[in-house]
Coordinates of C-alpha atoms in Angstrom, one line a residue:
M1 CA 0.0 0.0 0.0
S2 CA 1.3 3.4 -1.0
A3 CA 2.2 5.9 1.8
P4 CA -0.3 8.7 2.3
R5 CA 0.3 11.9 0.4
R6 CA -1.2 15.2 1.4
A7 CA -2.0 18.6 -0.2
A8 CA -4.3 21.5 0.8
V9 CA -5.3 25.0 0.0
L10 CA -4.5 27.8 2.5
G11 CA -6.1 31.2 2.8
S12 CA -8.4 33.5 4.7
P13 CA -11.3 33.3 4.2
I14 CA -11.1 29.8 2.7
A15 CA -14.5 28.1 3.3
H16 CA -15.7 29.0 -0.2
S17 CA -12.8 27.5 -2.0
L18 CA -13.5 25.0 -4.8
S19 CA -9.9 23.7 -4.8
P20 CA -10.7 20.6 -2.7
V21 CA -13.5 19.6 -5.1
L22 CA -11.2 20.0 -8.2
H23 CA -8.1 18.3 -6.7
R24 CA -10.1 15.4 -5.2
A25 CA -11.8 14.8 -8.6
A26 CA -8.4 14.6 -10.2
Y27 CA -7.1 12.2 -7.6
A28 CA -10.2 10.0 -8.1
E29 CA -9.8 10.0 -11.9
L30 CA -6.1 9.2 -11.6
G31 CA -6.6 6.4 -9.1
L32 CA -4.6 8.2 -6.4
D33 CA -6.4 6.6 -3.5
H34 CA -3.6 7.4 -1.1
W35 CA -3.8 11.2 -1.8
S36 CA -5.9 13.7 0.2
Y37 CA -6.6 17.4 -0.3
D38 CA -8.0 19.7 2.4
R39 CA -8.5 23.3 3.2
F40 CA -7.1 25.3 6.1
E41 CA -8.0 28.8 7.4
V42 CA -4.5 30.4 7.6
D43 CA -3.7 34.1 7.7
E44 CA -0.4 35.8 7.1
A45 CA 0.6 35.7 10.8
A46 CA -0.1 31.9 11.1
L47 CA 1.6 31.0 7.8
P48 CA 5.2 30.5 9.0
G49 CA 4.1 28.2 11.9
F50 CA 1.8 26.2 9.6
I51 CA 4.6 25.6 7.0
E52 CA 7.1 24.6 9.7
G53 CA 4.7 22.0 11.1
L54 CA 4.4 20.0 7.9
D55 CA 5.9 16.6 7.7
A56 CA 7.3 14.5 4.8
S57 CA 3.8 13.3 3.8
W58 CA 3.0 16.7 2.3
A59 CA 3.4 17.0 -1.5
G60 CA 2.2 20.6 -2.0
L61 CA 0.0 23.6 -1.2
S62 CA -2.4 25.9 -3.1
L63 CA -2.4 29.4 -1.8
T64 CA -5.1 32.1 -2.1
M65 CA -5.3 35.6 -0.7
P66 CA -3.8 37.0 1.4
L67 CA -0.9 34.5 1.2
K68 CA 0.4 34.7 -2.3
R69 CA 3.1 37.2 -1.4
A70 CA 3.5 36.2 2.3
I71 CA 4.7 32.8 1.3
I72 CA 7.7 34.0 -0.8
P73 CA 10.2 34.6 2.1
L74 CA 9.5 31.0 3.3
L75 CA 10.5 29.3 0.1
D76 CA 13.8 27.9 -1.2
E77 CA 13.1 28.7 -4.8
V78 CA 10.5 30.7 -6.8
S79 CA 9.8 30.2 -10.5
A80 CA 10.4 33.1 -13.0
T81 CA 6.7 33.2 -13.7
A82 CA 5.8 33.7 -10.0
A83 CA 8.7 36.2 -9.5
S84 CA 7.4 38.3 -12.5
V85 CA 4.3 39.2 -10.5
E86 CA 5.6 38.6 -7.0
A87 CA 2.8 36.1 -6.3
V88 CA 3.0 32.4 -5.6
N89 CA -0.2 30.3 -5.7
T90 CA 1.5 26.9 -5.8
V91 CA 4.1 25.3 -3.5
V92 CA 5.6 21.9 -4.3
F93 CA 7.7 20.0 -1.7
T94 CA 10.6 18.1 -3.3
E95 CA 11.9 14.8 -2.2
D96 CA 14.9 16.5 -0.6
G97 CA 12.7 18.8 1.4
R98 CA 12.9 22.0 -0.6
R99 CA 10.0 24.3 -1.0
V100 CA 9.5 25.5 -4.6
G101 CA 7.0 28.2 -5.4
D102 CA 5.2 28.8 -8.7
N103 CA 2.3 30.7 -10.2
T104 CA -0.2 28.7 -12.2
D105 CA -2.7 31.5 -12.5
I106 CA -0.8 33.0 -15.4
P107 CA -0.5 29.9 -17.6
G108 CA -4.0 29.0 -16.4
M109 CA -5.3 32.2 -17.9
V110 CA -3.4 31.6 -21.2
A111 CA -4.7 28.0 -21.3
A112 CA -8.3 29.0 -20.6
L113 CA -8.1 31.6 -23.5
R114 CA -6.5 29.1 -25.9
E115 CA -9.2 26.6 -25.1
R116 CA -11.6 29.1 -26.6
G117 CA -9.5 29.7 -29.6
V118 CA -7.8 32.9 -28.4
D119 CA -4.1 32.6 -29.3
K120 CA -3.4 36.3 -30.2
V121 CA -5.2 39.6 -30.1
E122 CA -4.1 43.0 -31.3
S123 CA -5.2 44.9 -28.2
A124 CA -7.0 44.3 -24.9
A125 CA -8.6 46.0 -21.9
V126 CA -8.3 45.1 -18.2
L127 CA -11.0 46.2 -15.7
G128 CA -9.5 46.6 -12.2
A129 CA -6.0 46.8 -10.8
G130 CA -5.7 44.3 -7.9
A131 CA -3.6 41.2 -7.6
T132 CA -5.5 39.3 -10.4
A133 CA -4.9 42.3 -12.7
S134 CA -1.1 41.8 -12.6
S135 CA -1.5 38.1 -13.5
A136 CA -3.8 39.2 -16.3
L137 CA -1.1 41.5 -17.6
A138 CA 1.4 38.6 -17.5
A139 CA -1.0 36.5 -19.5
L140 CA -1.5 39.3 -22.0
A141 CA 2.3 39.4 -22.4
V142 CA 1.8 36.1 -24.2
V143 CA -1.5 36.6 -26.1
C144 CA -1.7 40.4 -26.8
A145 CA 0.4 41.8 -29.6
G146 CA -0.4 45.5 -28.9
P147 CA -1.4 47.9 -26.1
V148 CA -3.5 47.0 -23.0
T149 CA -5.7 49.7 -21.5
A150 CA -6.3 49.3 -17.8
Y151 CA -9.3 51.0 -16.2
V152 CA -8.6 51.9 -12.6
R153 CA -10.1 53.9 -9.8
S154 CA -7.1 56.0 -8.6
P155 CA -3.8 57.6 -9.8
E156 CA -2.0 55.2 -7.4
R157 CA -3.5 52.1 -9.0
A158 CA -2.8 53.6 -12.5
A159 CA 0.9 54.0 -11.5
E160 CA 1.0 50.4 -10.2
M161 CA -0.5 49.0 -13.5
R162 CA 2.0 51.0 -15.6
G163 CA 4.8 49.7 -13.4
W164 CA 3.6 46.1 -13.9
G165 CA 3.4 46.7 -17.6
E166 CA 7.0 47.9 -17.8
R167 CA 8.2 44.9 -15.7
L168 CA 6.2 42.4 -17.9
G169 CA 7.0 44.0 -21.2
V170 CA 3.4 45.0 -21.9
D171 CA 2.4 48.5 -23.3
V172 CA -0.1 49.6 -20.6
I173 CA -2.2 52.6 -21.0
T174 CA -4.3 53.7 -18.0
A175 CA -7.8 55.2 -18.0
D176 CA -10.2 56.3 -15.4
W177 CA -12.8 53.9 -14.1
A178 CA -15.5 56.4 -15.0
D179 CA -14.8 55.6 -18.6
A180 CA -14.9 51.8 -18.1
A181 CA -17.7 51.4 -20.6
A182 CA -15.2 52.2 -23.4
A183 CA -13.3 49.0 -22.4
L184 CA -16.0 46.8 -23.8
S185 CA -15.1 47.6 -27.4
A186 CA -11.7 46.0 -27.1
P187 CA -11.1 42.6 -28.9
L188 CA -10.4 41.0 -25.4
V189 CA -11.7 42.3 -22.1
I190 CA -10.5 40.9 -18.8
A191 CA -12.6 41.8 -15.8
T192 CA -10.7 41.3 -12.6
T193 CA -13.0 43.2 -10.3
P194 CA -15.1 42.0 -7.3
A195 CA -18.8 40.9 -7.7
G196 CA -21.1 43.7 -8.9
A197 CA -18.3 46.1 -9.9
T198 CA -19.0 45.9 -13.6
D199 CA -22.8 45.8 -13.3
A200 CA -23.1 49.5 -14.3
V201 CA -21.5 49.0 -17.7
T202 CA -23.6 46.1 -18.9
G203 CA -25.7 48.4 -20.9
S204 CA -22.7 49.4 -23.0
V205 CA -21.9 46.0 -24.4
P206 CA -21.4 46.5 -28.2
E207 CA -23.6 44.8 -30.8
A208 CA -20.7 42.6 -31.9
P209 CA -18.5 42.1 -28.9
G210 CA -15.2 40.3 -28.8
I211 CA -14.1 38.0 -26.0
L212 CA -14.8 38.6 -22.3
F213 CA -12.8 36.9 -19.7
D214 CA -14.6 37.5 -16.4
V215 CA -12.5 35.9 -13.6
L216 CA -15.4 35.6 -11.1
Y217 CA -17.0 32.1 -10.7
E218 CA -19.5 32.9 -8.0
P219 CA -22.0 34.4 -8.5
W220 CA -22.1 33.1 -12.1
P221 CA -23.0 34.2 -14.6
T222 CA -22.2 37.9 -13.8
R223 CA -24.5 40.5 -15.2
L224 CA -21.7 41.5 -17.6
A225 CA -21.2 37.9 -18.8
T226 CA -25.0 37.5 -19.3
A227 CA -25.2 40.7 -21.4
W228 CA -22.1 39.7 -23.3
S229 CA -23.5 36.3 -24.2
A230 CA -26.8 37.9 -25.2
H231 CA -25.0 39.9 -27.8
G232 CA -23.3 36.8 -29.2
G233 CA -19.9 37.4 -27.6
A234 CA -17.6 34.6 -26.4
V235 CA -17.2 34.4 -22.6
V236 CA -14.5 32.7 -20.6
G237 CA -15.4 32.4 -16.9
G238 CA -13.7 32.2 -13.6
L239 CA -14.3 28.4 -13.4
D240 CA -12.3 28.0 -16.6
L241 CA -9.4 29.8 -14.9
L242 CA -9.8 27.9 -11.7
V243 CA -9.8 24.5 -13.4
H244 CA -6.8 25.3 -15.6
Q245 CA -4.7 26.6 -12.8
A246 CA -5.7 23.7 -10.6
L247 CA -4.9 21.2 -13.4
L248 CA -1.3 22.6 -13.5
Q249 CA -1.1 22.3 -9.7
V250 CA -2.2 18.6 -9.8
E251 CA 0.4 17.9 -12.5
Q252 CA 3.2 19.5 -10.5
M253 CA 2.3 18.0 -7.2
T254 CA 1.5 14.4 -8.4
G255 CA 3.8 14.2 -11.4
R256 CA 0.9 12.8 -13.4
V257 CA 0.5 14.4 -16.8
P258 CA -2.0 15.1 -18.2
A259 CA -4.3 15.8 -15.3
P260 CA -8.0 15.1 -16.1
L261 CA -9.4 18.4 -17.2
A262 CA -12.9 17.1 -18.0
A263 CA -13.4 15.4 -14.7
M264 CA -12.2 18.5 -12.8
R265 CA -14.4 20.8 -14.7
Q266 CA -17.4 18.6 -14.2
A267 CA -16.8 18.4 -10.5
G268 CA -16.5 22.2 -10.3
E269 CA -19.7 22.8 -12.2
A270 CA -21.6 20.3 -10.0
A271 CA -20.3 21.9 -6.8
L272 CA -21.3 25.4 -8.0
A273 CA -24.7 24.2 -9.1
S274 CA -25.4 22.7 -5.6
R275 CA -24.6 26.0 -3.7

C-alpha cells in the first residue's frame, strides 16, 4: 500500500474554495487513493508556523489571498513566472525537502483563453488593478500583440499598473474607471473586479463584442457575462481559470501528466450548481 500523500489550499477566508473539489476529482480519476486534499484557514501571521509544522507526507500547497506574497520569504526557490508578478499560488515540496513556489494563475489564464481559440489579439482591456490584474497582464504578455488599456479607480492604481506593464513587457495605457464602458469595445476584455463592480457598464456591451474573460466564478454568470452572451460574444469564466490553474497544480504535485481536465471541470460545475 502506498504511503499517504497530502496537499491542501490555504487562505483566509477559505470556506468558499472550490480547490478541494477540483483536486479530489483529479485524484479519483487518476486512481490516487492514497492522496488527500484539504482546506485550512490560515492568515499571514499563522503561515510560518503552519509551514514549519508540515511533515514528509506533504506534497504541495495551493495558496489564495492573502498568502500569495507572504509565502515567498518562506520558500527555497521561486519560478520566474511567480517572480514576475511577486505572487505564488503553488508550492511543491521536493523529495529532498525543498519548498518550490510557482504561479499557475498566469499559464492557467493563457490555457483558458487558448481553449476558446484565443491565441493572439491585437489589443486588450483590463478592468481593475488588484492582484489578479497583474496576473492578467502577465498572461496578456503572451497573447496580446499590442497595447493594453487598464481601467482603474485611482492615480496610485494607475501607476501600479503601468509599473507592472514595464516589468512584464506590456504596453499599458491607463484610463479612469468612470470611462470603463469604453473598455467593452476591445477585442479582449479581462474583468478582474469583485462581484457587482461591472454591473453599471452592462448596458454598454457593443452589438458585436469580442471576447470577455470574467475571472469571477461565484456568483455566475455575472450580469456582464450574461449581457455579453446575449450579444453573441464569447465568454471565458472564472471556473475556466480555476480549473486550468488547478490542473497545472495537480500535475506539479503528483507528477501525473496530463491531469484530467474534463473530470475536474465537471466536479466544479456540479459543486457550484449545488450551492
